[in-house]
mmCIF file with all atom_site columns, C-alpha atoms in Angstrom:
data_model
loop_
_atom_site.group_PDB
_atom_site.id
_atom_site.type_symbol
_atom_site.label_atom_id
_atom_site.label_alt_id
_atom_site.label_comp_id
_atom_site.label_asym_id
_atom_site.label_entity_id
_atom_site.label_seq_id
_atom_site.pdbx_PDB_ins_code
_atom_site.Cartn_x
_atom_site.Cartn_y
_atom_site.Cartn_z
_atom_site.occupancy
_atom_site.B_iso_or_equiv
_atom_site.pdbx_formal_charge
_atom_site.auth_seq_id
_atom_site.auth_comp_id
_atom_site.auth_asym_id
_atom_site.auth_atom_id
_atom_site.pdbx_PDB_model_num
ATOM 1   C CA . GLN G 1 1   ? 165.818 168.504 -96.192  1.00 89.00 ? 1   GLN G CA 1
ATOM 2   C CA . VAL G 1 2   ? 169.438 169.292 -95.663  1.00 94.00 ? 2   VAL G CA 1
ATOM 3   C CA . GLN G 1 3   ? 170.931 171.925 -93.355  1.00 97.00 ? 3   GLN G CA 1
ATOM 4   C CA . LEU G 1 4   ? 173.557 174.178 -94.867  1.00 98.00 ? 4   LEU G CA 1
ATOM 5   C CA . VAL G 1 5   ? 176.051 176.477 -93.287  1.00 98.00 ? 5   VAL G CA 1
ATOM 6   C CA . GLU G 1 6   ? 178.239 178.906 -95.305  1.00 98.00 ? 6   GLU G CA 1
ATOM 7   C CA . SER G 1 7   ? 181.770 180.158 -94.243  1.00 98.00 ? 7   SER G CA 1
ATOM 8   C CA . GLY G 1 8   ? 184.837 181.766 -95.804  1.00 98.00 ? 8   GLY G CA 1
ATOM 9   C CA . GLY G 1 9   ? 183.437 185.196 -96.393  1.00 98.00 ? 9   GLY G CA 1
ATOM 10  C CA . GLY G 1 10  ? 185.487 188.275 -95.657  1.00 97.00 ? 10  GLY G CA 1
ATOM 11  C CA . SER G 1 11  ? 187.061 191.500 -96.778  1.00 98.00 ? 11  SER G CA 1
ATOM 12  C CA . VAL G 1 12  ? 189.410 191.675 -99.634  1.00 98.00 ? 12  VAL G CA 1
ATOM 13  C CA . GLN G 1 13  ? 190.723 194.206 -102.125 1.00 98.00 ? 13  GLN G CA 1
ATOM 14  C CA . SER G 1 14  ? 189.716 194.362 -105.729 1.00 98.00 ? 14  SER G CA 1
ATOM 15  C CA . GLY G 1 15  ? 191.633 191.569 -107.580 1.00 97.00 ? 15  GLY G CA 1
ATOM 16  C CA . GLY G 1 16  ? 191.871 189.293 -104.585 1.00 98.00 ? 16  GLY G CA 1
ATOM 17  C CA . SER G 1 17  ? 190.398 185.831 -104.036 1.00 98.00 ? 17  SER G CA 1
ATOM 18  C CA . LEU G 1 18  ? 188.207 183.964 -101.564 1.00 98.00 ? 18  LEU G CA 1
ATOM 19  C CA . ARG G 1 19  ? 187.018 180.445 -101.168 1.00 98.00 ? 19  ARG G CA 1
ATOM 20  C CA . LEU G 1 20  ? 183.628 180.000 -99.803  1.00 98.00 ? 20  LEU G CA 1
ATOM 21  C CA . SER G 1 21  ? 182.403 176.761 -98.246  1.00 98.00 ? 21  SER G CA 1
ATOM 22  C CA . CYS G 1 22  ? 179.059 175.382 -97.651  1.00 98.00 ? 22  CYS G CA 1
ATOM 23  C CA . ASP G 1 23  ? 178.838 172.506 -95.174  1.00 97.00 ? 23  ASP G CA 1
ATOM 24  C CA . ALA G 1 24  ? 175.799 170.237 -95.467  1.00 97.00 ? 24  ALA G CA 1
ATOM 25  C CA . SER G 1 25  ? 174.244 167.984 -93.031  1.00 96.00 ? 25  SER G CA 1
ATOM 26  C CA . GLY G 1 26  ? 174.117 165.140 -95.562  1.00 92.00 ? 26  GLY G CA 1
ATOM 27  C CA . TYR G 1 27  ? 175.531 164.027 -98.797  1.00 93.00 ? 27  TYR G CA 1
ATOM 28  C CA . ILE G 1 28  ? 175.106 166.474 -101.553 1.00 92.00 ? 28  ILE G CA 1
ATOM 29  C CA . TYR G 1 29  ? 176.492 164.469 -104.558 1.00 90.00 ? 29  TYR G CA 1
ATOM 30  C CA . THR G 1 30  ? 172.929 163.570 -105.722 1.00 91.00 ? 30  THR G CA 1
ATOM 31  C CA . LEU G 1 31  ? 171.541 166.937 -105.010 1.00 95.00 ? 31  LEU G CA 1
ATOM 32  C CA . CYS G 1 32  ? 171.153 170.024 -107.092 1.00 97.00 ? 32  CYS G CA 1
ATOM 33  C CA . MET G 1 33  ? 173.322 172.688 -105.519 1.00 97.00 ? 33  MET G CA 1
ATOM 34  C CA . ALA G 1 34  ? 173.829 176.478 -106.121 1.00 98.00 ? 34  ALA G CA 1
ATOM 35  C CA . TRP G 1 35  ? 175.399 179.614 -104.823 1.00 98.00 ? 35  TRP G CA 1
ATOM 36  C CA . PHE G 1 36  ? 173.433 182.843 -104.796 1.00 98.00 ? 36  PHE G CA 1
ATOM 37  C CA . ARG G 1 37  ? 174.284 186.421 -103.749 1.00 98.00 ? 37  ARG G CA 1
ATOM 38  C CA . GLN G 1 38  ? 172.461 189.495 -102.751 1.00 98.00 ? 38  GLN G CA 1
ATOM 39  C CA . ALA G 1 39  ? 173.778 193.047 -102.306 1.00 96.00 ? 39  ALA G CA 1
ATOM 40  C CA . PRO G 1 40  ? 172.022 195.762 -100.322 1.00 90.00 ? 40  PRO G CA 1
ATOM 41  C CA . GLY G 1 41  ? 169.007 197.014 -102.082 1.00 93.00 ? 41  GLY G CA 1
ATOM 42  C CA . LYS G 1 42  ? 169.266 194.549 -104.972 1.00 96.00 ? 42  LYS G CA 1
ATOM 43  C CA . GLU G 1 43  ? 167.513 191.305 -105.647 1.00 96.00 ? 43  GLU G CA 1
ATOM 44  C CA . ARG G 1 44  ? 169.064 187.989 -104.916 1.00 97.00 ? 44  ARG G CA 1
ATOM 45  C CA . GLU G 1 45  ? 170.756 186.599 -108.088 1.00 97.00 ? 45  GLU G CA 1
ATOM 46  C CA . ARG G 1 46  ? 172.035 183.230 -108.885 1.00 97.00 ? 46  ARG G CA 1
ATOM 47  C CA . VAL G 1 47  ? 175.885 182.896 -109.200 1.00 98.00 ? 47  VAL G CA 1
ATOM 48  C CA . ALA G 1 48  ? 176.625 179.305 -110.225 1.00 98.00 ? 48  ALA G CA 1
ATOM 49  C CA . THR G 1 49  ? 174.942 175.989 -109.926 1.00 97.00 ? 49  THR G CA 1
ATOM 50  C CA . CYS G 1 50  ? 176.188 172.346 -109.809 1.00 97.00 ? 50  CYS G CA 1
ATOM 51  C CA . ASP G 1 51  ? 173.578 169.672 -110.827 1.00 95.00 ? 51  ASP G CA 1
ATOM 52  C CA . ASN G 1 52  ? 173.160 166.210 -109.714 1.00 93.00 ? 52  ASN G CA 1
ATOM 53  C CA . ASP G 1 53  ? 174.732 164.958 -112.833 1.00 91.00 ? 53  ASP G CA 1
ATOM 54  C CA . GLY G 1 54  ? 177.877 167.143 -112.165 1.00 91.00 ? 54  GLY G CA 1
ATOM 55  C CA . SER G 1 55  ? 177.131 169.753 -114.702 1.00 95.00 ? 55  SER G CA 1
ATOM 56  C CA . LYS G 1 56  ? 177.875 173.334 -113.823 1.00 96.00 ? 56  LYS G CA 1
ATOM 57  C CA . ARG G 1 57  ? 176.591 176.658 -114.925 1.00 96.00 ? 57  ARG G CA 1
ATOM 58  C CA . TYR G 1 58  ? 177.675 180.253 -114.203 1.00 97.00 ? 58  TYR G CA 1
ATOM 59  C CA . ALA G 1 59  ? 176.094 183.716 -114.447 1.00 97.00 ? 59  ALA G CA 1
ATOM 60  C CA . ASP G 1 60  ? 177.812 185.612 -117.243 1.00 96.00 ? 60  ASP G CA 1
ATOM 61  C CA . PHE G 1 61  ? 179.124 188.178 -114.582 1.00 94.00 ? 61  PHE G CA 1
ATOM 62  C CA . VAL G 1 62  ? 181.320 185.514 -112.982 1.00 91.00 ? 62  VAL G CA 1
ATOM 63  C CA . LYS G 1 63  ? 182.362 183.361 -115.819 1.00 83.00 ? 63  LYS G CA 1
ATOM 64  C CA . ALA G 1 64  ? 185.993 182.511 -115.931 1.00 91.00 ? 64  ALA G CA 1
ATOM 65  C CA . ARG G 1 65  ? 186.483 184.129 -112.436 1.00 97.00 ? 65  ARG G CA 1
ATOM 66  C CA . PHE G 1 66  ? 184.394 181.729 -110.214 1.00 98.00 ? 66  PHE G CA 1
ATOM 67  C CA . THR G 1 67  ? 184.414 178.005 -109.862 1.00 98.00 ? 67  THR G CA 1
ATOM 68  C CA . ILE G 1 68  ? 181.799 175.890 -108.236 1.00 97.00 ? 68  ILE G CA 1
ATOM 69  C CA . SER G 1 69  ? 182.624 172.453 -106.958 1.00 96.00 ? 69  SER G CA 1
ATOM 70  C CA . LYS G 1 70  ? 181.621 169.671 -104.725 1.00 94.00 ? 70  LYS G CA 1
ATOM 71  C CA . GLY G 1 71  ? 184.111 168.464 -102.218 1.00 92.00 ? 71  GLY G CA 1
ATOM 72  C CA . ASN G 1 72  ? 185.484 164.911 -102.107 1.00 88.00 ? 72  ASN G CA 1
ATOM 73  C CA . ASP G 1 73  ? 183.871 164.528 -98.686  1.00 88.00 ? 73  ASP G CA 1
ATOM 74  C CA . LYS G 1 74  ? 180.558 164.604 -100.559 1.00 88.00 ? 74  LYS G CA 1
ATOM 75  C CA . LYS G 1 75  ? 179.179 167.060 -97.918  1.00 94.00 ? 75  LYS G CA 1
ATOM 76  C CA . THR G 1 76  ? 180.706 170.318 -99.011  1.00 96.00 ? 76  THR G CA 1
ATOM 77  C CA . LEU G 1 77  ? 180.077 172.808 -101.693 1.00 97.00 ? 77  LEU G CA 1
ATOM 78  C CA . TYR G 1 78  ? 182.750 175.341 -102.656 1.00 98.00 ? 78  TYR G CA 1
ATOM 79  C CA . LEU G 1 79  ? 182.920 178.494 -104.500 1.00 98.00 ? 79  LEU G CA 1
ATOM 80  C CA . GLN G 1 80  ? 186.306 179.746 -105.568 1.00 98.00 ? 80  GLN G CA 1
ATOM 81  C CA . MET G 1 81  ? 186.255 183.299 -106.413 1.00 98.00 ? 81  MET G CA 1
ATOM 82  C CA . ASN G 1 82  ? 189.146 184.878 -108.116 1.00 98.00 ? 82  ASN G CA 1
ATOM 83  C CA . ASN G 1 83  ? 189.769 188.460 -109.517 1.00 97.00 ? 83  ASN G CA 1
ATOM 84  C CA . LEU G 1 84  ? 187.047 189.786 -107.249 1.00 98.00 ? 84  LEU G CA 1
ATOM 85  C CA . LYS G 1 85  ? 185.487 193.171 -108.027 1.00 97.00 ? 85  LYS G CA 1
ATOM 86  C CA . PRO G 1 86  ? 183.659 195.647 -105.756 1.00 97.00 ? 86  PRO G CA 1
ATOM 87  C CA . GLU G 1 87  ? 180.413 194.680 -107.531 1.00 96.00 ? 87  GLU G CA 1
ATOM 88  C CA . ASP G 1 88  ? 180.897 191.149 -106.207 1.00 97.00 ? 88  ASP G CA 1
ATOM 89  C CA . SER G 1 89  ? 180.232 192.403 -102.788 1.00 97.00 ? 89  SER G CA 1
ATOM 90  C CA . GLY G 1 90  ? 177.215 191.006 -100.978 1.00 98.00 ? 90  GLY G CA 1
ATOM 91  C CA . MET G 1 91  ? 175.816 188.174 -98.942  1.00 98.00 ? 91  MET G CA 1
ATOM 92  C CA . TYR G 1 92  ? 176.435 184.883 -100.525 1.00 98.00 ? 92  TYR G CA 1
ATOM 93  C CA . TYR G 1 93  ? 174.129 181.938 -99.939  1.00 98.00 ? 93  TYR G CA 1
ATOM 94  C CA . CYS G 1 94  ? 174.326 178.258 -100.495 1.00 98.00 ? 94  CYS G CA 1
ATOM 95  C CA . ALA G 1 95  ? 171.196 176.487 -101.662 1.00 98.00 ? 95  ALA G CA 1
ATOM 96  C CA . ALA G 1 96  ? 170.111 172.847 -102.250 1.00 97.00 ? 96  ALA G CA 1
ATOM 97  C CA . ALA G 1 97  ? 167.283 170.953 -103.772 1.00 96.00 ? 97  ALA G CA 1
ATOM 98  C CA . ARG G 1 98  ? 166.514 167.271 -104.737 1.00 95.00 ? 98  ARG G CA 1
ATOM 99  C CA . PRO G 1 99  ? 166.261 166.654 -108.406 1.00 95.00 ? 99  PRO G CA 1
ATOM 100 C CA . VAL G 1 100 ? 162.751 165.778 -109.772 1.00 94.00 ? 100 VAL G CA 1
ATOM 101 C CA . ARG G 1 101 ? 161.882 163.021 -112.087 1.00 93.00 ? 101 ARG G CA 1
ATOM 102 C CA . ILE G 1 102 ? 161.063 164.366 -115.567 1.00 90.00 ? 102 ILE G CA 1
ATOM 103 C CA . GLU G 1 103 ? 160.266 161.862 -118.255 1.00 91.00 ? 103 GLU G CA 1
ATOM 104 C CA . GLY G 1 104 ? 162.022 159.074 -116.440 1.00 88.00 ? 104 GLY G CA 1
ATOM 105 C CA . ALA G 1 105 ? 165.122 161.088 -115.673 1.00 91.00 ? 105 ALA G CA 1
ATOM 106 C CA . LEU G 1 106 ? 166.154 162.915 -112.496 1.00 92.00 ? 106 LEU G CA 1
ATOM 107 C CA . GLU G 1 107 ? 166.713 166.596 -113.331 1.00 92.00 ? 107 GLU G CA 1
ATOM 108 C CA . CYS G 1 108 ? 167.305 169.854 -111.541 1.00 95.00 ? 108 CYS G CA 1
ATOM 109 C CA . THR G 1 109 ? 164.611 172.515 -111.779 1.00 93.00 ? 109 THR G CA 1
ATOM 110 C CA . TYR G 1 110 ? 166.816 175.340 -110.367 1.00 93.00 ? 110 TYR G CA 1
ATOM 111 C CA . GLU G 1 111 ? 164.309 175.872 -107.732 1.00 94.00 ? 111 GLU G CA 1
ATOM 112 C CA . TYR G 1 112 ? 165.881 175.572 -104.325 1.00 96.00 ? 112 TYR G CA 1
ATOM 113 C CA . SER G 1 113 ? 164.205 174.464 -101.004 1.00 96.00 ? 113 SER G CA 1
ATOM 114 C CA . ASP G 1 114 ? 167.037 174.584 -98.508  1.00 97.00 ? 114 ASP G CA 1
ATOM 115 C CA . TRP G 1 115 ? 169.140 177.632 -97.778  1.00 98.00 ? 115 TRP G CA 1
ATOM 116 C CA . GLY G 1 116 ? 172.021 178.543 -95.608  1.00 98.00 ? 116 GLY G CA 1
ATOM 117 C CA . PRO G 1 117 ? 172.191 181.689 -93.481  1.00 98.00 ? 117 PRO G CA 1
ATOM 118 C CA . GLY G 1 118 ? 174.866 183.312 -95.801  1.00 98.00 ? 118 GLY G CA 1
ATOM 119 C CA . THR G 1 119 ? 178.303 184.595 -95.504  1.00 98.00 ? 119 THR G CA 1
ATOM 120 C CA . GLN G 1 120 ? 179.323 188.255 -96.221  1.00 98.00 ? 120 GLN G CA 1
ATOM 121 C CA . VAL G 1 121 ? 181.822 189.112 -98.974  1.00 98.00 ? 121 VAL G CA 1
ATOM 122 C CA . THR G 1 122 ? 183.081 192.659 -99.182  1.00 98.00 ? 122 THR G CA 1
ATOM 123 C CA . VAL G 1 123 ? 185.508 193.763 -101.967 1.00 98.00 ? 123 VAL G CA 1
ATOM 124 C CA . SER G 1 124 ? 187.055 197.147 -101.795 1.00 97.00 ? 124 SER G CA 1
ATOM 125 C CA . SER G 1 125 ? 188.525 199.083 -104.681 1.00 93.00 ? 125 SER G CA 1
#
């Protein structure tokens, strides 16, 4: 299990940028990592994932605007958010899980066991 703490949220105007950080209690390079978000009254949705093999995936609504990355310190996950829109507002959560062995290879299942408390992002028009 890894403890996660997000930071970097805040209030920005539409078109602005924020960089979220997720500090982990252990090394994350071999873990499956992700950013999720949840707006009031809405279900939590996956924003971006970074797998144990370094591959990255993005939700269609953030493609070309957000970038997920693992820091060189091997303990931090980032989410660079550019050209923010009001609909990007919400609580952003970092999540982690260990890959599972499937037919001899370690793979991410996109089910996450460890979560941070979240950081609030508010984008005004």
